[in-house]
mmCIF file with all atom_site columns, C-alpha atoms and ligand atoms in Angstrom:
data_model
loop_
_atom_site.group_PDB
_atom_site.id
_atom_site.type_symbol
_atom_site.label_atom_id
_atom_site.label_alt_id
_atom_site.label_comp_id
_atom_site.label_asym_id
_atom_site.label_entity_id
_atom_site.label_seq_id
_atom_site.pdbx_PDB_ins_code
_atom_site.Cartn_x
_atom_site.Cartn_y
_atom_site.Cartn_z
_atom_site.occupancy
_atom_site.B_iso_or_equiv
_atom_site.pdbx_formal_charge
_atom_site.auth_seq_id
_atom_site.auth_comp_id
_atom_site.auth_asym_id
_atom_site.auth_atom_id
_atom_site.pdbx_PDB_model_num
ATOM   1   C CA  . MET R 1 1   ? 49.533 24.599 -40.280 1.00 82.00 ? 194 MET R CA  1
ATOM   2   C CA  . SER R 1 2   ? 50.870 23.836 -36.716 1.00 95.00 ? 195 SER R CA  1
ATOM   3   C CA  . TYR R 1 3   ? 49.032 24.729 -33.454 1.00 97.00 ? 196 TYR R CA  1
ATOM   4   C CA  . ASP R 1 4   ? 49.477 28.278 -32.060 1.00 97.00 ? 197 ASP R CA  1
ATOM   5   C CA  . PRO R 1 5   ? 49.856 28.090 -28.440 1.00 97.00 ? 198 PRO R CA  1
ATOM   6   C CA  . ASN R 1 6   ? 48.915 31.895 -28.106 1.00 97.00 ? 199 ASN R CA  1
ATOM   7   C CA  . ASN R 1 7   ? 45.429 31.478 -29.501 1.00 98.00 ? 200 ASN R CA  1
ATOM   8   C CA  . ILE R 1 8   ? 42.525 32.947 -27.675 1.00 98.00 ? 201 ILE R CA  1
ATOM   9   C CA  . PHE R 1 9   ? 41.133 29.636 -26.607 1.00 98.00 ? 202 PHE R CA  1
ATOM   10  C CA  . ALA R 1 10  ? 44.622 28.464 -25.445 1.00 98.00 ? 203 ALA R CA  1
ATOM   11  C CA  . ARG R 1 11  ? 44.872 31.482 -23.434 1.00 98.00 ? 204 ARG R CA  1
ATOM   12  C CA  . ILE R 1 12  ? 41.539 30.985 -21.806 1.00 98.00 ? 205 ILE R CA  1
ATOM   13  C CA  . LEU R 1 13  ? 42.507 27.409 -20.889 1.00 98.00 ? 206 LEU R CA  1
ATOM   14  C CA  . ARG R 1 14  ? 45.635 28.734 -19.090 1.00 98.00 ? 207 ARG R CA  1
ATOM   15  C CA  . GLY R 1 15  ? 43.475 31.121 -17.239 1.00 98.00 ? 208 GLY R CA  1
ATOM   16  C CA  . GLU R 1 16  ? 45.101 34.166 -18.737 1.00 98.00 ? 209 GLU R CA  1
ATOM   17  C CA  . ILE R 1 17  ? 41.877 35.488 -20.067 1.00 97.00 ? 210 ILE R CA  1
ATOM   18  C CA  . PRO R 1 18  ? 38.655 35.129 -18.249 1.00 98.00 ? 211 PRO R CA  1
ATOM   19  C CA  . CYS R 1 19  ? 35.459 33.258 -19.430 1.00 98.00 ? 212 CYS R CA  1
ATOM   20  C CA  . ASN R 1 20  ? 31.906 32.641 -18.170 1.00 98.00 ? 213 ASN R CA  1
ATOM   21  C CA  . LYS R 1 21  ? 32.401 29.102 -17.652 1.00 98.00 ? 214 LYS R CA  1
ATOM   22  C CA  . VAL R 1 22  ? 29.477 26.469 -17.813 1.00 98.00 ? 215 VAL R CA  1
ATOM   23  C CA  . TYR R 1 23  ? 31.294 23.308 -17.241 1.00 98.00 ? 216 TYR R CA  1
ATOM   24  C CA  . GLU R 1 24  ? 34.755 21.872 -16.864 1.00 98.00 ? 217 GLU R CA  1
ATOM   25  C CA  . ASP R 1 25  ? 36.323 18.496 -16.519 1.00 98.00 ? 218 ASP R CA  1
ATOM   26  C CA  . GLU R 1 26  ? 39.793 16.722 -17.358 1.00 98.00 ? 219 GLU R CA  1
ATOM   27  C CA  . TYR R 1 27  ? 38.797 16.798 -21.040 1.00 98.00 ? 220 TYR R CA  1
ATOM   28  C CA  . ALA R 1 28  ? 36.908 19.892 -21.881 1.00 98.00 ? 221 ALA R CA  1
ATOM   29  C CA  . LEU R 1 29  ? 36.094 23.391 -20.928 1.00 98.00 ? 222 LEU R CA  1
ATOM   30  C CA  . ALA R 1 30  ? 32.833 25.078 -21.745 1.00 99.00 ? 223 ALA R CA  1
ATOM   31  C CA  . PHE R 1 31  ? 31.922 28.713 -21.596 1.00 99.00 ? 224 PHE R CA  1
ATOM   32  C CA  . HIS R 1 32  ? 29.576 31.372 -22.976 1.00 98.00 ? 225 HIS R CA  1
ATOM   33  C CA  . ASP R 1 33  ? 30.488 32.883 -26.273 1.00 98.00 ? 226 ASP R CA  1
ATOM   34  C CA  . ILE R 1 34  ? 31.604 36.541 -26.028 1.00 98.00 ? 227 ILE R CA  1
ATOM   35  C CA  . ALA R 1 35  ? 29.353 37.475 -29.015 1.00 98.00 ? 228 ALA R CA  1
ATOM   36  C CA  . PRO R 1 36  ? 26.278 35.130 -28.895 1.00 98.00 ? 229 PRO R CA  1
ATOM   37  C CA  . GLN R 1 37  ? 24.501 34.280 -31.945 1.00 96.00 ? 230 GLN R CA  1
ATOM   38  C CA  . ALA R 1 38  ? 21.336 32.832 -30.177 1.00 97.00 ? 231 ALA R CA  1
ATOM   39  C CA  . PRO R 1 39  ? 19.898 33.160 -26.699 1.00 98.00 ? 232 PRO R CA  1
ATOM   40  C CA  . VAL R 1 40  ? 22.195 30.237 -25.686 1.00 98.00 ? 233 VAL R CA  1
ATOM   41  C CA  . HIS R 1 41  ? 25.629 30.131 -27.377 1.00 98.00 ? 234 HIS R CA  1
ATOM   42  C CA  . VAL R 1 42  ? 28.280 27.968 -25.533 1.00 98.00 ? 235 VAL R CA  1
ATOM   43  C CA  . LEU R 1 43  ? 31.625 27.023 -26.834 1.00 99.00 ? 236 LEU R CA  1
ATOM   44  C CA  . VAL R 1 44  ? 33.233 23.570 -25.875 1.00 99.00 ? 237 VAL R CA  1
ATOM   45  C CA  . ILE R 1 45  ? 36.795 23.249 -26.274 1.00 99.00 ? 238 ILE R CA  1
ATOM   46  C CA  . PRO R 1 46  ? 39.287 20.367 -25.748 1.00 98.00 ? 239 PRO R CA  1
ATOM   47  C CA  . LYS R 1 47  ? 41.955 20.478 -23.160 1.00 98.00 ? 240 LYS R CA  1
ATOM   48  C CA  . GLY R 1 48  ? 44.593 19.797 -25.706 1.00 98.00 ? 241 GLY R CA  1
ATOM   49  C CA  . GLU R 1 49  ? 46.425 21.313 -28.682 1.00 98.00 ? 242 GLU R CA  1
ATOM   50  C CA  . TYR R 1 50  ? 44.143 20.584 -31.604 1.00 98.00 ? 243 TYR R CA  1
ATOM   51  C CA  . ILE R 1 51  ? 43.373 23.081 -34.278 1.00 98.00 ? 244 ILE R CA  1
ATOM   52  C CA  . SER R 1 52  ? 39.883 21.881 -35.608 1.00 98.00 ? 245 SER R CA  1
ATOM   53  C CA  . PHE R 1 53  ? 37.613 18.758 -35.788 1.00 98.00 ? 246 PHE R CA  1
ATOM   54  C CA  . ASP R 1 54  ? 40.092 17.483 -38.325 1.00 97.00 ? 247 ASP R CA  1
ATOM   55  C CA  . ASP R 1 55  ? 42.939 16.935 -36.575 1.00 97.00 ? 248 ASP R CA  1
ATOM   56  C CA  . PHE R 1 56  ? 41.123 16.245 -33.269 1.00 98.00 ? 249 PHE R CA  1
ATOM   57  C CA  . SER R 1 57  ? 39.124 13.304 -34.750 1.00 98.00 ? 250 SER R CA  1
ATOM   58  C CA  . ARG R 1 58  ? 42.505 12.178 -36.279 1.00 98.00 ? 251 ARG R CA  1
ATOM   59  C CA  . ASP R 1 59  ? 44.893 12.393 -33.462 1.00 98.00 ? 252 ASP R CA  1
ATOM   60  C CA  . ALA R 1 60  ? 43.121 12.581 -30.111 1.00 98.00 ? 253 ALA R CA  1
ATOM   61  C CA  . THR R 1 61  ? 42.743 9.076  -28.252 1.00 98.00 ? 254 THR R CA  1
ATOM   62  C CA  . ALA R 1 62  ? 39.353 7.268  -28.161 1.00 98.00 ? 255 ALA R CA  1
ATOM   63  C CA  . GLU R 1 63  ? 39.254 7.966  -24.574 1.00 98.00 ? 256 GLU R CA  1
ATOM   64  C CA  . PHE R 1 64  ? 39.885 11.750 -24.932 1.00 98.00 ? 257 PHE R CA  1
ATOM   65  C CA  . MET R 1 65  ? 37.519 12.064 -27.712 1.00 98.00 ? 258 MET R CA  1
ATOM   66  C CA  . ALA R 1 66  ? 34.707 10.271 -25.680 1.00 98.00 ? 259 ALA R CA  1
ATOM   67  C CA  . GLY R 1 67  ? 35.316 12.285 -22.817 1.00 98.00 ? 260 GLY R CA  1
ATOM   68  C CA  . PHE R 1 68  ? 35.186 15.460 -24.787 1.00 98.00 ? 261 PHE R CA  1
ATOM   69  C CA  . TYR R 1 69  ? 31.816 14.711 -26.321 1.00 98.00 ? 262 TYR R CA  1
ATOM   70  C CA  . ARG R 1 70  ? 30.436 13.542 -23.261 1.00 98.00 ? 263 ARG R CA  1
ATOM   71  C CA  . ALA R 1 71  ? 31.490 17.023 -21.737 1.00 98.00 ? 264 ALA R CA  1
ATOM   72  C CA  . ALA R 1 72  ? 29.284 18.718 -24.546 1.00 98.00 ? 265 ALA R CA  1
ATOM   73  C CA  . GLN R 1 73  ? 26.528 16.403 -23.647 1.00 98.00 ? 266 GLN R CA  1
ATOM   74  C CA  . GLN R 1 74  ? 26.926 17.384 -20.024 1.00 98.00 ? 267 GLN R CA  1
ATOM   75  C CA  . VAL R 1 75  ? 26.612 21.111 -21.189 1.00 98.00 ? 268 VAL R CA  1
ATOM   76  C CA  . THR R 1 76  ? 23.168 20.435 -22.572 1.00 98.00 ? 269 THR R CA  1
ATOM   77  C CA  . GLU R 1 77  ? 21.922 18.754 -19.478 1.00 98.00 ? 270 GLU R CA  1
ATOM   78  C CA  . ILE R 1 78  ? 23.429 21.536 -17.336 1.00 98.00 ? 271 ILE R CA  1
ATOM   79  C CA  . LEU R 1 79  ? 21.570 24.158 -19.267 1.00 98.00 ? 272 LEU R CA  1
ATOM   80  C CA  . GLY R 1 80  ? 18.330 22.020 -19.757 1.00 98.00 ? 273 GLY R CA  1
ATOM   81  C CA  . LEU R 1 81  ? 18.369 22.074 -23.358 1.00 98.00 ? 274 LEU R CA  1
ATOM   82  C CA  . GLN R 1 82  ? 16.908 18.721 -24.162 1.00 96.00 ? 275 GLN R CA  1
ATOM   83  C CA  . ALA R 1 83  ? 13.206 19.964 -24.099 1.00 96.00 ? 276 ALA R CA  1
ATOM   84  C CA  . GLY R 1 84  ? 13.579 22.700 -26.653 1.00 97.00 ? 277 GLY R CA  1
ATOM   85  C CA  . GLY R 1 85  ? 16.262 21.212 -28.672 1.00 98.00 ? 278 GLY R CA  1
ATOM   86  C CA  . TYR R 1 86  ? 19.723 22.573 -29.739 1.00 98.00 ? 279 TYR R CA  1
ATOM   87  C CA  . ARG R 1 87  ? 22.209 22.613 -32.581 1.00 98.00 ? 280 ARG R CA  1
ATOM   88  C CA  . ILE R 1 88  ? 25.979 21.645 -32.440 1.00 98.00 ? 281 ILE R CA  1
ATOM   89  C CA  . LEU R 1 89  ? 28.394 23.167 -35.029 1.00 98.00 ? 282 LEU R CA  1
ATOM   90  C CA  . ALA R 1 90  ? 32.135 22.819 -35.717 1.00 98.00 ? 283 ALA R CA  1
ATOM   91  C CA  . ASN R 1 91  ? 33.593 25.433 -38.139 1.00 98.00 ? 284 ASN R CA  1
ATOM   92  C CA  . THR R 1 92  ? 36.529 23.930 -39.886 1.00 98.00 ? 285 THR R CA  1
ATOM   93  C CA  . GLY R 1 93  ? 38.871 26.026 -42.093 1.00 96.00 ? 286 GLY R CA  1
ATOM   94  C CA  . ALA R 1 94  ? 38.471 29.053 -44.375 1.00 96.00 ? 287 ALA R CA  1
ATOM   95  C CA  . ASP R 1 95  ? 35.306 28.264 -46.211 1.00 95.00 ? 288 ASP R CA  1
ATOM   96  C CA  . ALA R 1 96  ? 33.607 27.906 -42.793 1.00 96.00 ? 289 ALA R CA  1
ATOM   97  C CA  . HIS R 1 97  ? 35.081 31.045 -41.469 1.00 96.00 ? 290 HIS R CA  1
ATOM   98  C CA  . GLN R 1 98  ? 36.867 29.343 -38.373 1.00 98.00 ? 291 GLN R CA  1
ATOM   99  C CA  . GLU R 1 99  ? 38.344 32.324 -36.468 1.00 98.00 ? 292 GLU R CA  1
ATOM   100 C CA  . VAL R 1 100 ? 39.956 30.638 -33.558 1.00 98.00 ? 293 VAL R CA  1
ATOM   101 C CA  . ALA R 1 101 ? 42.427 27.759 -34.414 1.00 98.00 ? 294 ALA R CA  1
ATOM   102 C CA  . HIS R 1 102 ? 41.738 25.667 -31.378 1.00 98.00 ? 295 HIS R CA  1
ATOM   103 C CA  . PHE R 1 103 ? 38.894 22.995 -32.009 1.00 98.00 ? 296 PHE R CA  1
ATOM   104 C CA  . HIS R 1 104 ? 35.621 23.920 -30.509 1.00 98.00 ? 297 HIS R CA  1
ATOM   105 C CA  . LEU R 1 105 ? 32.027 22.963 -30.729 1.00 98.00 ? 298 LEU R CA  1
ATOM   106 C CA  . HIS R 1 106 ? 29.377 25.743 -30.918 1.00 98.00 ? 299 HIS R CA  1
ATOM   107 C CA  . ILE R 1 107 ? 25.976 24.926 -29.005 1.00 98.00 ? 300 ILE R CA  1
ATOM   108 C CA  . PHE R 1 108 ? 23.179 27.029 -29.951 1.00 98.00 ? 301 PHE R CA  1
ATOM   109 C CA  . ALA R 1 109 ? 19.674 27.044 -28.204 1.00 98.00 ? 302 ALA R CA  1
ATOM   110 C CA  . GLY R 1 110 ? 17.069 28.947 -26.757 1.00 98.00 ? 303 GLY R CA  1
ATOM   111 C CA  . CYS R 1 111 ? 14.817 29.762 -29.783 1.00 97.00 ? 304 CYS R CA  1
ATOM   112 C CA  . ASP R 1 112 ? 13.790 28.357 -33.104 1.00 96.00 ? 305 ASP R CA  1
ATOM   113 C CA  . LEU R 1 113 ? 17.265 28.205 -34.842 1.00 95.00 ? 306 LEU R CA  1
ATOM   114 C CA  . GLY R 1 114 ? 15.732 27.884 -38.343 1.00 93.00 ? 307 GLY R CA  1
ATOM   115 C CA  . ARG R 1 115 ? 17.033 25.587 -41.203 1.00 89.00 ? 308 ARG R CA  1
ATOM   116 C CA  . MET R 1 116 ? 20.376 23.943 -40.870 1.00 83.00 ? 309 MET R CA  1
ATOM   117 C CA  . ILE R 1 117 ? 22.236 26.553 -43.184 1.00 80.00 ? 310 ILE R CA  1
ATOM   118 C CA  . LYS R 1 118 ? 21.671 29.686 -44.978 1.00 74.00 ? 311 LYS R CA  1
ATOM   119 C CA  . SER R 1 119 ? 19.751 28.719 -48.247 1.00 72.00 ? 312 SER R CA  1
ATOM   120 C CA  . GLY R 1 120 ? 21.088 29.910 -51.610 1.00 75.00 ? 313 GLY R CA  1
ATOM   121 C CA  . LEU R 1 121 ? 24.604 28.653 -51.476 1.00 76.00 ? 314 LEU R CA  1
ATOM   122 C CA  . VAL R 1 122 ? 23.956 26.157 -54.304 1.00 77.00 ? 315 VAL R CA  1
HETATM 123 P P1  . 5GP V 2 .   ? 34.670 30.349 -34.969 1.00 76.91 ? 119 5GP V P1  1
HETATM 124 O O1  . 5GP V 2 .   ? 34.486 31.287 -36.076 1.00 76.91 ? 119 5GP V O1  1
HETATM 125 O O2  . 5GP V 2 .   ? 36.036 30.204 -34.887 1.00 76.91 ? 119 5GP V O2  1
HETATM 126 O O3  . 5GP V 2 .   ? 34.003 28.893 -35.147 1.00 76.91 ? 119 5GP V O3  1
HETATM 127 O O4  . 5GP V 2 .   ? 34.129 30.867 -33.756 1.00 76.91 ? 119 5GP V O4  1
HETATM 128 C C1  . 5GP V 2 .   ? 34.958 31.428 -32.667 1.00 76.91 ? 119 5GP V C1  1
HETATM 129 C C2  . 5GP V 2 .   ? 34.062 32.073 -31.747 1.00 76.91 ? 119 5GP V C2  1
HETATM 130 O O5  . 5GP V 2 .   ? 34.782 32.503 -30.652 1.00 76.91 ? 119 5GP V O5  1
HETATM 131 C C3  . 5GP V 2 .   ? 33.013 33.239 -32.156 1.00 76.91 ? 119 5GP V C3  1
HETATM 132 O O6  . 5GP V 2 .   ? 31.832 32.882 -31.875 1.00 76.91 ? 119 5GP V O6  1
HETATM 133 C C4  . 5GP V 2 .   ? 33.501 34.254 -31.052 1.00 76.91 ? 119 5GP V C4  1
HETATM 134 O O7  . 5GP V 2 .   ? 32.467 35.197 -30.749 1.00 76.91 ? 119 5GP V O7  1
HETATM 135 C C5  . 5GP V 2 .   ? 34.069 33.660 -30.046 1.00 76.91 ? 119 5GP V C5  1
HETATM 136 N N1  . 5GP V 2 .   ? 35.160 34.427 -29.256 1.00 76.91 ? 119 5GP V N1  1
HETATM 137 C C6  . 5GP V 2 .   ? 36.387 34.993 -29.717 1.00 76.91 ? 119 5GP V C6  1
HETATM 138 N N2  . 5GP V 2 .   ? 36.966 35.362 -28.733 1.00 76.91 ? 119 5GP V N2  1
HETATM 139 C C7  . 5GP V 2 .   ? 36.526 35.101 -27.508 1.00 76.91 ? 119 5GP V C7  1
HETATM 140 C C8  . 5GP V 2 .   ? 36.774 35.336 -26.357 1.00 76.91 ? 119 5GP V C8  1
HETATM 141 O O8  . 5GP V 2 .   ? 37.761 35.919 -25.894 1.00 76.91 ? 119 5GP V O8  1
HETATM 142 N N3  . 5GP V 2 .   ? 35.903 34.931 -25.316 1.00 76.91 ? 119 5GP V N3  1
HETATM 143 C C9  . 5GP V 2 .   ? 34.748 34.072 -25.617 1.00 76.91 ? 119 5GP V C9  1
HETATM 144 N N4  . 5GP V 2 .   ? 33.993 33.743 -24.665 1.00 76.91 ? 119 5GP V N4  1
HETATM 145 N N5  . 5GP V 2 .   ? 34.429 33.852 -27.068 1.00 76.91 ? 119 5GP V N5  1
HETATM 146 C C10 . 5GP V 2 .   ? 35.220 34.330 -27.947 1.00 76.91 ? 119 5GP V C10 1
#
């Protein structure tokens, strides 16, 4: 599967579609999810053509990966999430229901997020 430059997050990165921005630097853009699943639900996306955690972690440079993950940490500081805690999630592929084929982290916070994953899957 090759990267589709017209995916929705690529269009947000190009400024073709607006977003409610939380943070931006040379490595990443972070913005509120359009359909939040928690009181705080932010997406962090890299400024590069990566489909998922898989190819990002394999192909991005160490500097770029560090910059990206530091940007995600910056988001948690900006939003003051340390005190209550938060969850970071990266859906990857079909079983995980990844909808947008541009690597992204979800950051959830603002309430008791419950157990790690829905029970009853095994
Ligand atoms: P995935 O299932 O790929 O891990 O998550 C994709 C996320 O992107 C979903 O939570 C969805 O609500 C969000 N999303 C899809 N389109 C848009 C959009 O145009 N703007 C924003 N801010 N979020 C979007």
